[in-house]
Short mmCIF file of C-alpha atoms and ligand atoms in Angstrom, two decimals:
data_model
loop_
_atom_site.label_atom_id
_atom_site.label_comp_id
_atom_site.label_asym_id
_atom_site.label_seq_id
_atom_site.Cartn_x
_atom_site.Cartn_y
_atom_site.Cartn_z
CA MET A 6 32.94 21.16 -39.42
CA GLN A 7 30.36 18.50 -38.84
CA SER A 8 32.57 16.71 -36.33
CA LEU A 9 33.05 20.00 -34.50
CA ILE A 10 29.30 20.43 -34.16
CA ILE A 11 28.90 16.87 -32.95
CA CYS A 12 31.65 17.43 -30.46
CA ALA A 13 30.01 20.61 -29.18
CA LEU A 14 26.70 18.77 -28.92
CA ILE A 15 28.29 15.92 -26.99
CA LEU A 16 29.91 18.39 -24.62
CA ALA A 17 26.64 20.23 -24.13
CA PHE A 18 24.96 16.96 -23.18
CA ILE A 19 27.76 15.59 -21.08
CA SER A 20 28.69 18.58 -18.97
CA PRO A 21 25.53 18.60 -16.84
CA PHE A 22 26.16 14.94 -16.10
CA MET A 23 29.77 15.66 -15.27
CA CYS A 24 28.52 18.05 -12.61
CA ILE A 25 26.38 15.25 -11.18
CA GLY A 26 29.38 12.95 -11.41
CA LEU A 27 31.51 15.43 -9.49
CA SER A 28 28.95 15.89 -6.77
CA ALA A 29 28.80 12.11 -6.36
CA THR A 30 32.51 12.05 -5.60
CA MET A 31 32.18 14.77 -2.97
CA GLU A 32 33.67 14.14 0.44
CA ALA A 33 31.91 11.23 2.17
CA TYR A 34 32.26 10.31 5.81
CA ASN A 35 31.35 6.72 6.51
CA VAL A 36 30.28 6.01 10.08
CA ILE A 37 32.17 2.68 9.92
CA ASP A 38 35.41 4.63 9.46
CA PHE A 39 34.62 6.48 12.68
CA GLY A 40 34.27 3.34 14.74
CA ALA A 41 30.64 2.33 14.26
CA LYS A 42 30.23 -1.44 14.67
CA GLY A 43 26.84 -1.89 13.09
CA ASP A 44 26.30 -5.16 14.94
CA GLY A 45 22.91 -4.16 16.38
CA LYS A 46 24.29 -4.42 19.95
CA THR A 47 27.02 -1.82 20.36
CA ASP A 48 25.83 1.76 20.88
CA ASP A 49 27.16 3.52 17.80
CA SER A 50 26.02 7.03 18.74
CA GLN A 51 29.50 8.38 19.46
CA ALA A 52 30.85 7.08 16.16
CA PHE A 53 27.92 8.74 14.35
CA LEU A 54 28.66 11.99 16.17
CA ARG A 55 32.35 11.91 15.21
CA ALA A 56 31.41 11.29 11.58
CA TRP A 57 28.85 14.09 11.77
CA GLU A 58 31.38 16.59 13.15
CA ARG A 59 33.58 16.00 10.13
CA THR A 60 30.67 16.06 7.69
CA CYS A 61 29.36 19.30 9.12
CA GLY A 62 32.73 20.97 9.64
CA ALA A 63 34.17 20.36 6.18
CA GLU A 64 33.74 22.92 3.42
CA GLY A 65 31.68 22.36 0.27
CA MET A 66 29.40 19.42 -0.35
CA THR A 67 29.70 16.55 2.05
CA THR A 68 28.01 13.22 2.71
CA LEU A 69 27.40 11.33 5.91
CA LEU A 70 27.28 7.73 4.86
CA ILE A 71 25.38 5.13 6.86
CA PRO A 72 26.09 2.05 4.79
CA PRO A 73 23.67 -0.77 3.99
CA ASN A 74 23.90 -4.29 5.40
CA TYR A 75 24.51 -3.16 8.95
CA GLU A 76 22.27 -2.68 11.95
CA PHE A 77 23.18 0.35 14.04
CA LEU A 78 21.99 0.73 17.60
CA LEU A 79 21.83 4.41 18.55
CA SER A 80 20.93 5.54 22.04
CA ARG A 81 20.11 9.08 21.03
CA LEU A 82 21.49 11.23 18.31
CA THR A 83 21.57 14.98 17.82
CA LEU A 84 23.04 16.24 14.57
CA LYS A 85 23.42 19.96 15.02
CA GLY A 86 24.34 22.80 12.73
CA PRO A 87 25.05 25.36 11.60
CA CYS A 88 27.61 23.66 9.39
CA ASN A 89 30.49 24.85 7.29
CA ALA A 90 29.47 22.50 4.50
CA SER A 91 27.28 24.26 1.96
CA ARG A 92 25.25 21.14 1.23
CA ILE A 93 25.05 17.99 3.32
CA GLN A 94 23.66 14.70 2.27
CA ILE A 95 22.85 11.93 4.71
CA GLN A 96 22.58 8.55 3.06
CA ILE A 97 20.85 6.01 5.21
CA GLY A 98 21.48 2.54 3.85
CA GLY A 99 21.51 0.44 6.99
CA LYS A 100 18.94 -0.25 9.62
CA ILE A 101 19.01 2.05 12.63
CA VAL A 102 17.33 0.85 15.81
CA ALA A 103 16.43 2.67 19.00
CA PRO A 104 17.04 1.19 22.44
CA ALA A 105 14.13 -0.54 24.13
CA LYS A 106 12.19 1.55 26.65
CA ASN A 107 14.03 0.19 29.71
CA LYS A 108 17.37 1.28 28.23
CA TRP A 109 16.44 4.97 28.07
CA VAL A 110 17.94 6.81 31.03
CA SER A 111 15.72 9.88 30.85
CA TYR A 112 13.02 11.43 28.72
CA TYR A 113 13.80 13.20 25.46
CA PHE A 114 11.19 14.49 23.06
CA THR A 115 12.92 12.85 20.15
CA TRP A 116 15.28 9.97 19.45
CA ILE A 117 17.02 11.53 16.43
CA LEU A 118 17.22 15.30 16.15
CA MET A 119 18.48 17.29 13.18
CA SER A 120 18.71 20.88 14.13
CA ASN A 121 19.80 24.07 12.41
CA VAL A 122 21.15 22.38 9.31
CA ASN A 123 20.28 24.25 6.13
CA GLY A 124 20.30 22.61 2.70
CA LEU A 125 20.17 19.11 4.14
CA ILE A 126 19.34 16.15 1.90
CA VAL A 127 18.35 12.90 3.54
CA ASP A 128 18.15 9.87 1.29
CA GLY A 129 16.94 6.77 3.08
CA ARG A 130 16.96 4.32 0.19
CA GLU A 131 17.52 0.80 1.58
CA GLY A 132 17.52 2.25 5.10
CA LEU A 133 15.11 1.80 7.96
CA LEU A 134 14.54 3.57 11.26
CA ASP A 135 12.97 1.38 13.93
CA GLY A 136 11.82 3.19 17.08
CA LEU A 137 11.02 -0.04 18.96
CA GLY A 138 7.72 1.55 19.89
CA PHE A 139 6.13 -1.70 21.04
CA THR A 140 8.31 -1.49 24.18
CA TRP A 141 6.62 1.86 24.93
CA TRP A 142 3.02 1.60 23.73
CA PRO A 143 1.68 -0.35 26.71
CA CYS A 144 2.59 2.67 28.86
CA LYS A 145 0.15 5.25 27.48
CA ALA A 146 0.91 7.67 30.32
CA CYS A 147 4.67 7.61 29.64
CA GLN A 148 6.33 10.55 27.96
CA ARG A 149 7.45 8.85 24.81
CA PRO A 150 10.02 10.06 22.25
CA SER A 151 9.40 10.71 18.56
CA VAL A 152 11.63 8.96 16.05
CA ILE A 153 13.01 11.93 14.14
CA SER A 154 12.64 15.69 14.39
CA PHE A 155 13.82 18.39 12.04
CA ASN A 156 14.13 21.65 13.92
CA ALA A 157 14.95 24.85 12.08
CA CYS A 158 16.20 23.03 8.98
CA ASN A 159 15.57 25.21 5.95
CA ASP A 160 15.74 23.99 2.34
CA LEU A 161 15.37 20.40 3.40
CA ARG A 162 14.80 17.37 1.16
CA VAL A 163 13.95 14.01 2.63
CA SER A 164 13.20 11.04 0.42
CA TYR A 165 12.81 7.27 0.54
CA LEU A 166 12.80 7.17 4.30
CA ARG A 167 11.18 4.17 5.97
CA ILE A 168 10.19 4.45 9.61
CA VAL A 169 8.48 1.84 11.76
CA ASN A 170 7.30 1.49 15.34
CA SER A 171 7.59 4.97 16.69
CA PRO A 172 7.00 5.40 20.44
CA ARG A 173 5.23 8.70 19.61
CA SER A 174 5.07 10.70 16.34
CA HIS A 175 7.30 9.47 13.55
CA ILE A 176 8.47 12.70 11.94
CA ASN A 177 8.31 16.18 13.48
CA VAL A 178 8.86 19.20 11.27
CA ASN A 179 9.35 22.20 13.55
CA ASP A 180 10.21 25.70 12.55
CA CYS A 181 11.36 24.76 9.03
CA VAL A 182 10.97 26.79 5.83
CA ASN A 183 11.09 25.07 2.41
CA ALA A 184 11.05 21.34 2.81
CA ILE A 185 10.03 18.48 0.57
CA PHE A 186 9.33 15.01 1.89
CA SER A 187 8.76 12.36 -0.75
CA ALA A 188 8.42 8.58 -0.90
CA ILE A 189 8.26 8.25 2.86
CA THR A 190 6.90 5.03 4.32
CA ILE A 191 5.61 5.04 7.86
CA HIS A 192 4.25 2.05 9.65
CA SER A 193 2.92 1.58 13.17
CA PRO A 194 -0.18 -0.32 14.23
CA ALA A 195 -3.65 1.27 14.39
CA ASN A 196 -3.78 0.93 18.18
CA SER A 197 -0.35 2.44 18.93
CA PRO A 198 -0.91 5.66 20.96
CA ASN A 199 -0.06 9.13 19.58
CA THR A 200 1.96 7.75 16.69
CA ASP A 201 1.29 10.58 14.24
CA GLY A 202 2.97 10.05 10.88
CA PHE A 203 3.98 13.68 10.42
CA ASN A 204 3.62 16.55 12.82
CA VAL A 205 4.12 19.88 11.09
CA TYR A 206 4.56 22.74 13.49
CA ALA A 207 5.43 26.42 12.94
CA SER A 208 6.64 25.71 9.42
CA LYS A 209 6.18 27.23 6.01
CA ASN A 210 6.45 26.05 2.37
CA ILE A 211 6.34 22.37 3.09
CA TRP A 212 5.43 19.69 0.57
CA ILE A 213 4.74 16.14 1.67
CA ARG A 214 4.16 13.89 -1.33
CA ASP A 215 3.97 10.31 -2.64
CA SER A 216 4.02 8.66 0.73
CA THR A 217 2.34 5.83 2.59
CA ILE A 218 1.37 6.31 6.19
CA ALA A 219 -0.14 3.72 8.53
CA SER A 220 -0.28 4.78 12.14
CA GLY A 221 -2.26 4.99 15.36
CA ASP A 222 -2.92 8.73 15.20
CA ASP A 223 -3.03 11.46 12.56
CA CYS A 224 -1.29 10.46 9.33
CA ILE A 225 -0.40 14.12 9.07
CA GLY A 226 -1.14 16.75 11.70
CA ILE A 227 -0.59 20.40 10.85
CA SER A 228 -0.65 22.95 13.61
CA GLY A 229 0.94 25.82 15.41
CA ASN A 230 1.57 28.71 13.07
CA SER A 231 2.00 26.77 9.85
CA SER A 232 1.28 28.01 6.35
CA TYR A 233 1.72 27.07 2.70
CA ILE A 234 1.67 23.36 3.28
CA ASN A 235 0.99 21.00 0.36
CA VAL A 236 0.11 17.38 0.86
CA THR A 237 -0.28 15.29 -2.29
CA GLU A 238 -0.59 11.60 -3.14
CA ILE A 239 -0.65 10.27 0.38
CA ALA A 240 -2.12 6.86 1.13
CA CYS A 241 -3.32 7.20 4.71
CA GLY A 242 -4.59 4.30 6.78
CA PRO A 243 -5.00 3.04 9.30
CA GLY A 244 -4.75 6.28 11.22
CA HIS A 245 -6.78 9.31 12.21
CA GLY A 246 -6.65 11.06 8.84
CA ILE A 247 -5.07 14.36 7.86
CA SER A 248 -5.77 16.96 10.52
CA ILE A 249 -5.41 20.66 10.83
CA GLY A 250 -5.05 21.37 14.53
CA SER A 251 -5.77 21.01 17.18
CA LEU A 252 -5.63 24.77 17.32
CA GLY A 253 -6.51 27.05 20.18
CA ARG A 254 -4.05 26.32 22.93
CA GLY A 255 -0.93 28.39 23.44
CA ASN A 256 -0.13 31.41 21.30
CA ASP A 257 0.75 29.77 18.02
CA ASN A 258 -2.71 28.92 16.80
CA THR A 259 -2.74 29.67 13.13
CA ALA A 260 -2.92 27.46 10.07
CA GLU A 261 -3.48 28.81 6.59
CA GLN A 262 -2.86 28.10 2.92
CA ILE A 263 -3.00 24.37 3.28
CA TYR A 264 -3.67 22.28 0.21
CA VAL A 265 -4.34 18.54 0.40
CA ARG A 266 -4.86 16.86 -2.97
CA ASN A 267 -5.17 13.36 -4.41
CA CYS A 268 -4.95 11.45 -1.16
CA SER A 269 -6.71 8.33 0.04
CA PHE A 270 -8.11 7.41 3.41
CA THR A 271 -8.42 3.68 3.98
CA ASN A 272 -9.83 2.36 7.22
CA THR A 273 -9.13 5.61 9.04
CA THR A 274 -11.07 6.93 12.04
CA ASN A 275 -11.25 10.36 10.35
CA GLY A 276 -10.49 11.74 6.91
CA ALA A 277 -10.15 15.47 6.30
CA ARG A 278 -10.33 17.04 9.74
CA ILE A 279 -10.10 20.48 11.29
CA LYS A 280 -10.11 20.48 15.09
CA THR A 281 -10.05 23.46 17.41
CA PHE A 282 -10.47 23.98 21.13
CA PRO A 283 -13.63 25.99 21.92
CA ASN A 284 -12.02 28.60 24.12
CA GLY A 285 -8.84 29.41 22.21
CA SER A 286 -7.86 32.07 19.72
CA GLY A 287 -6.23 31.98 16.28
CA TYR A 288 -7.48 30.82 12.92
CA ALA A 289 -7.67 28.03 10.37
CA ARG A 290 -8.29 29.51 6.95
CA GLU A 291 -7.76 28.96 3.24
CA ILE A 292 -7.62 25.22 3.52
CA THR A 293 -8.53 22.88 0.66
CA PHE A 294 -8.98 19.12 0.57
CA GLU A 295 -9.63 17.79 -2.93
CA GLU A 296 -9.56 14.60 -5.02
CA ILE A 297 -9.94 12.40 -1.98
CA LYS A 298 -10.62 8.68 -2.23
CA LEU A 299 -12.38 7.07 0.73
CA ILE A 300 -12.36 3.40 1.59
CA LYS A 301 -14.18 2.62 4.81
CA ALA A 302 -13.26 5.91 6.40
CA GLY A 303 -14.87 7.14 9.62
CA ASN A 304 -15.75 10.87 9.69
CA PRO A 305 -14.55 11.48 6.11
CA ILE A 306 -15.19 15.22 6.45
CA ILE A 307 -15.16 16.83 9.84
CA ILE A 308 -14.84 20.28 11.32
CA ASP A 309 -14.90 20.07 15.09
CA GLN A 310 -14.75 23.28 17.08
CA PHE A 311 -15.36 21.45 20.32
CA TYR A 312 -12.26 19.34 20.34
CA ASN A 313 -11.84 17.71 23.76
CA ASP A 314 -14.39 20.06 25.30
CA TYR A 315 -18.12 20.25 24.78
CA SER A 316 -18.93 23.56 26.43
CA PRO A 317 -19.78 26.26 23.88
CA LYS A 318 -17.88 29.52 24.16
CA ASP A 319 -18.37 32.72 22.23
CA GLU A 320 -14.74 33.27 21.41
CA GLY A 321 -12.83 30.58 19.60
CA VAL A 322 -10.58 29.84 16.69
CA GLU A 323 -11.82 31.42 13.44
CA VAL A 324 -12.50 28.80 10.78
CA SER A 325 -13.04 30.17 7.28
CA GLY A 326 -12.33 29.58 3.62
CA ILE A 327 -12.45 25.80 3.86
CA THR A 328 -13.05 23.78 0.68
CA PHE A 329 -13.87 20.08 0.43
CA ARG A 330 -14.08 19.06 -3.22
CA GLY A 331 -14.07 15.80 -5.11
CA PHE A 332 -14.53 13.26 -2.32
CA ASP A 333 -15.57 9.80 -3.44
CA GLY A 334 -16.01 6.54 -1.59
CA THR A 335 -17.33 4.78 1.45
CA CYS A 336 -17.61 5.56 5.11
CA VAL A 337 -18.20 3.30 8.08
CA ARG A 338 -20.41 5.53 10.20
CA ASP A 339 -23.81 7.07 9.52
CA LYS A 340 -22.45 10.55 9.77
CA ALA A 341 -20.45 11.23 6.62
CA ILE A 342 -20.05 14.98 6.99
CA THR A 343 -19.77 16.82 10.30
CA LEU A 344 -19.57 20.60 10.45
CA ASN A 345 -19.72 21.19 14.15
CA CYS A 346 -19.00 24.88 14.54
CA GLY A 347 -19.11 26.95 17.72
CA PRO A 348 -21.51 29.85 18.39
CA GLN A 349 -19.19 32.22 16.53
CA GLY A 350 -19.74 30.18 13.33
CA CYS A 351 -17.50 28.90 10.52
CA PHE A 352 -17.57 30.82 7.24
CA ASN A 353 -16.99 30.32 3.56
CA ILE A 354 -17.22 26.57 3.74
CA THR A 355 -17.45 25.01 0.26
CA LEU A 356 -18.66 21.48 -0.36
CA ASP A 357 -18.54 20.44 -4.01
CA GLU A 358 -18.61 17.18 -5.99
CA ILE A 359 -18.87 14.92 -3.00
CA LYS A 360 -20.25 11.43 -3.10
CA ILE A 361 -19.96 9.51 0.13
CA VAL A 362 -21.96 6.34 0.67
CA SER A 363 -22.07 3.78 3.44
CA HIS A 364 -19.81 0.77 3.05
CA GLU A 365 -22.88 -1.26 4.02
CA GLU A 366 -25.13 -1.57 1.03
CA GLY A 367 -28.42 0.30 1.25
CA LYS A 368 -27.57 2.11 4.46
CA GLN A 369 -28.14 5.88 4.53
CA VAL A 370 -25.47 8.30 5.56
CA TYR A 371 -26.09 11.90 6.48
CA CYS A 372 -24.56 15.31 6.98
CA SER A 373 -24.75 17.07 10.30
CA GLY A 374 -23.82 20.59 11.15
CA LYS A 375 -24.46 23.70 13.11
CA ASN A 376 -23.36 27.31 12.75
CA ALA A 377 -21.76 26.48 9.41
CA HIS A 378 -21.98 28.96 6.54
CA GLY A 379 -21.10 28.48 2.92
CA THR A 380 -22.21 26.76 -0.26
CA VAL A 381 -23.00 23.17 -1.20
CA THR A 382 -23.06 21.86 -4.76
CA ALA A 383 -23.27 18.33 -6.14
CA THR A 384 -22.94 16.76 -2.72
CA THR A 385 -24.29 13.44 -1.45
CA PRO A 386 -25.41 13.21 1.32
CA ASN A 387 -27.18 16.54 1.09
CA CYS A 388 -25.99 19.19 3.51
CA SER A 389 -28.99 21.44 3.96
CA CYS A 390 -27.58 22.44 7.34
CA LEU A 391 -25.10 24.72 5.62
CA SER A 392 -26.52 28.26 5.41
CA PRO A 393 -25.25 31.12 3.27
C1 NAG B 428 34.22 25.62 10.34
O1 NAG B 428 35.48 26.02 9.88
C2 NAG B 428 36.21 26.77 10.83
C3 NAG B 428 37.49 27.27 10.14
O2 NAG B 428 38.12 26.24 9.46
C4 NAG B 428 36.52 25.92 12.04
O3 NAG B 428 37.21 26.65 13.01
C5 NAG B 428 35.20 25.44 12.64
O4 NAG B 428 35.44 24.57 13.71
C6 NAG B 428 34.37 24.74 11.58
N1 NAG B 428 33.03 24.48 12.10
C7 NAG B 428 32.61 23.26 12.40
C8 NAG B 428 31.17 23.15 12.84
O5 NAG B 428 33.32 22.29 12.34
C1 NAG B 429 1.79 24.10 -3.36
O1 NAG B 429 0.92 23.98 -4.46
C2 NAG B 429 0.65 25.20 -5.11
C3 NAG B 429 -0.41 24.96 -6.17
O2 NAG B 429 -0.08 23.85 -6.96
C4 NAG B 429 1.97 25.74 -5.67
O3 NAG B 429 1.74 26.98 -6.29
C5 NAG B 429 2.97 25.90 -4.54
O4 NAG B 429 4.21 26.31 -5.04
C6 NAG B 429 3.14 24.63 -3.78
N1 NAG B 429 3.97 24.86 -2.61
C7 NAG B 429 4.84 23.97 -2.15
C8 NAG B 429 5.58 24.36 -0.91
O5 NAG B 429 5.03 22.91 -2.69
C1 NAG B 430 -3.10 10.69 -7.91
O1 NAG B 430 -2.33 9.73 -7.19
C2 NAG B 430 -2.12 8.54 -7.87
C3 NAG B 430 -1.31 7.64 -6.97
O2 NAG B 430 -1.68 7.77 -5.64
C4 NAG B 430 -1.39 8.79 -9.16
O3 NAG B 430 -1.27 7.57 -9.88
C5 NAG B 430 -2.15 9.79 -10.00
O4 NAG B 430 -1.40 10.12 -11.13
C6 NAG B 430 -2.43 11.05 -9.21
N1 NAG B 430 -3.28 11.96 -9.97
C7 NAG B 430 -2.99 13.23 -10.15
C8 NAG B 430 -3.97 14.01 -10.95
O5 NAG B 430 -1.97 13.76 -9.70
C1 NAG B 431 4.84 32.36 13.38
O1 NAG B 431 5.71 32.05 12.28
C2 NAG B 431 6.41 33.15 11.76
C3 NAG B 431 7.28 32.63 10.62
O2 NAG B 431 6.60 31.75 9.80
C4 NAG B 431 7.23 33.82 12.84
O3 NAG B 431 7.83 34.97 12.32
C5 NAG B 431 6.36 34.15 14.05
O4 NAG B 431 7.17 34.65 15.09
C6 NAG B 431 5.62 32.92 14.53
N1 NAG B 431 4.73 33.28 15.64
C7 NAG B 431 4.59 32.51 16.71
C8 NAG B 431 3.66 33.03 17.76
O5 NAG B 431 5.17 31.44 16.84
C1 NAG B 432 -9.18 -1.82 9.70
O1 NAG B 432 -8.48 -1.56 10.92
C2 NAG B 432 -8.77 -2.46 11.94
C3 NAG B 432 -8.00 -1.98 13.18
O2 NAG B 432 -8.23 -0.65 13.42
C4 NAG B 432 -8.35 -3.84 11.53
O3 NAG B 432 -8.70 -4.76 12.53
C5 NAG B 432 -9.03 -4.23 10.22
O4 NAG B 432 -8.53 -5.43 9.77
C6 NAG B 432 -8.78 -3.16 9.15
N1 NAG B 432 -9.55 -3.46 7.97
C7 NAG B 432 -9.08 -3.29 6.73
C8 NAG B 432 -10.03 -3.57 5.62
O5 NAG B 432 -7.94 -2.94 6.52
C1 NAG B 433 -9.16 26.57 27.47
O1 NAG B 433 -9.62 25.55 28.36
C2 NAG B 433 -8.64 24.61 28.71
C3 NAG B 433 -9.28 23.58 29.60
O2 NAG B 433 -10.57 23.29 29.17
C4 NAG B 433 -7.49 25.31 29.43
O3 NAG B 433 -6.48 24.36 29.68
C5 NAG B 433 -6.93 26.40 28.54
O4 NAG B 433 -5.96 27.14 29.26
C6 NAG B 433 -8.05 27.36 28.12
N1 NAG B 433 -7.49 28.31 27.15
C7 NAG B 433 -7.80 29.60 27.15
C8 NAG B 433 -7.15 30.42 26.08
O5 NAG B 433 -8.57 30.09 27.94
C1 NAG B 434 -15.65 34.89 2.55
O1 NAG B 434 -15.24 35.00 1.19
C2 NAG B 434 -15.53 36.26 0.62
C3 NAG B 434 -15.20 36.21 -0.85
O2 NAG B 434 -14.04 35.47 -1.08
C4 NAG B 434 -14.76 37.33 1.36
O3 NAG B 434 -15.07 38.60 0.85
C5 NAG B 434 -15.12 37.30 2.85
O4 NAG B 434 -14.31 38.19 3.56
C6 NAG B 434 -14.92 35.91 3.41
N1 NAG B 434 -15.41 35.88 4.78
C7 NAG B 434 -14.75 35.30 5.78
C8 NAG B 434 -15.38 35.40 7.13
O5 NAG B 434 -13.69 34.72 5.59
C1 NAG B 435 -31.57 15.71 3.01
O1 NAG B 435 -31.26 14.64 3.87
C2 NAG B 435 -32.19 14.47 4.94
C3 NAG B 435 -31.67 13.33 5.78
O2 NAG B 435 -30.34 13.47 6.10
C4 NAG B 435 -33.55 14.18 4.40
O3 NAG B 435 -34.45 14.14 5.49
C5 NAG B 435 -33.97 15.28 3.46
O4 NAG B 435 -35.18 14.92 2.85
C6 NAG B 435 -32.92 15.47 2.39
N1 NAG B 435 -33.27 16.61 1.55
C7 NAG B 435 -33.21 16.56 0.24
C8 NAG B 435 -33.59 17.82 -0.47
O5 NAG B 435 -32.83 15.59 -0.37
#
């Protein structure tokens, strides 16, 4: 009797692991088996595509395997769905490098594109994507590609991905619903142009967590009809901070239900930022930044309704329901808090438990604002410019 119980217990414990074991033995397509050389010189794009066609076309759970200890040169890669496979995993073990600028034959908005693949899991442990951005950066006027874009990929999980040297933004998330990005490492120099870490566009239910982003533009930029976006435990810097917007151009100018928590801004030109064009339409609302650590940040808190244009207009993007709570640390400029709202005003702004001091001892910092309405509690520097 007792041995029967023990046996049942053992089975109860083991069977979930057996499921994991089974999924690990699911069909795997190794790019090497499809002719990839991985010598860092041969263009392996076609081999990757052949492996992808099999991965995507097979039934059930499949894996595209990009093995470690190789360097793959890819000219440009588009991995398209919809797929027959119910669940696809892409394991990036090796290093993947982009061609240098002079090897690109024409302009594409992205180097690697994943499009219309639902239930995709990307695991980049040991892997690295190198966009060779330093061959592009000197040409600021050039149309430069992003490293990787996820277009219309629902139920997406991306983890342990390391990306360096993007010619433009590192990761674009366009038109996706339900995605989690975790343990992502992004690195490009502070002076590299337009190298946003993440660009979230027209997406919903996105969680970006536990990641380190050093770049030459926004660590994370959220714009264009996005909602229910969580950003937690991000170490940002250098970079331009975490930005909502810019909103107001085009017809996809909404951002709402955005929650940024427990992030740090180190040596960034901005921290928590909302930027809108003065003459546009749309809204930014129900946005919270809280538990934010500042180390030599410029503009730690900033709402700017005059982005790239200083002429006041009566219309404009509605900014309301914005909370900044629990900011602590140092800033490099005198102006710690900027609430620069247009003539139409910003509403329901909450500032609470904020303590921002200058990184230079004894130097005063201040809060500046106009047309901003809301409440201030426990905030240093004082923000008497905020009216009810
Ligand atoms: C999906 O399976 C069908 C039937 O086996 C096949 O005709 C089709 O080519 C497959 N799709 C892909 C993307 O491979
Ligand atoms: C975002 O955070 C909120 C509050 O913790 C939670 O209810 C929600 O499910 C989260 N959404 C995503 C997409 O992670
Ligand atoms: C905040 O983030 C740090 C790491 O960045 C982590 O150690 C800590 O547990 C987080 N705190 C909360 C309350 O999530
Ligand atoms: C905004 O996003 C929703 C889905 O989240 C979509 O239905 C709608 O068409 C989008 N609107 C625009 C203008 O892109
Ligand atoms: C801050 O960034 C600048 C470049 O933007 C760099 O020169 C400087 O060393 C950085 N300082 C710290 C403390 O990281
Ligand atoms: C706003 O002004 C910019 C130039 O300042 C222009 O490109 C854009 O079309 C204008 N948008 C609207 C909605 O009027
Ligand atoms: C401000 O918040 C209050 C209470 O939550 C709400 O009734 C009001 O509509 C909000 N106003 C704006 C302009 O968002
Ligand atoms: C608020 O700060 C300003 C300077 O930014 C100062 O002139 C004013 O006295 C302060 N008010 C209070 C109540 O501390």
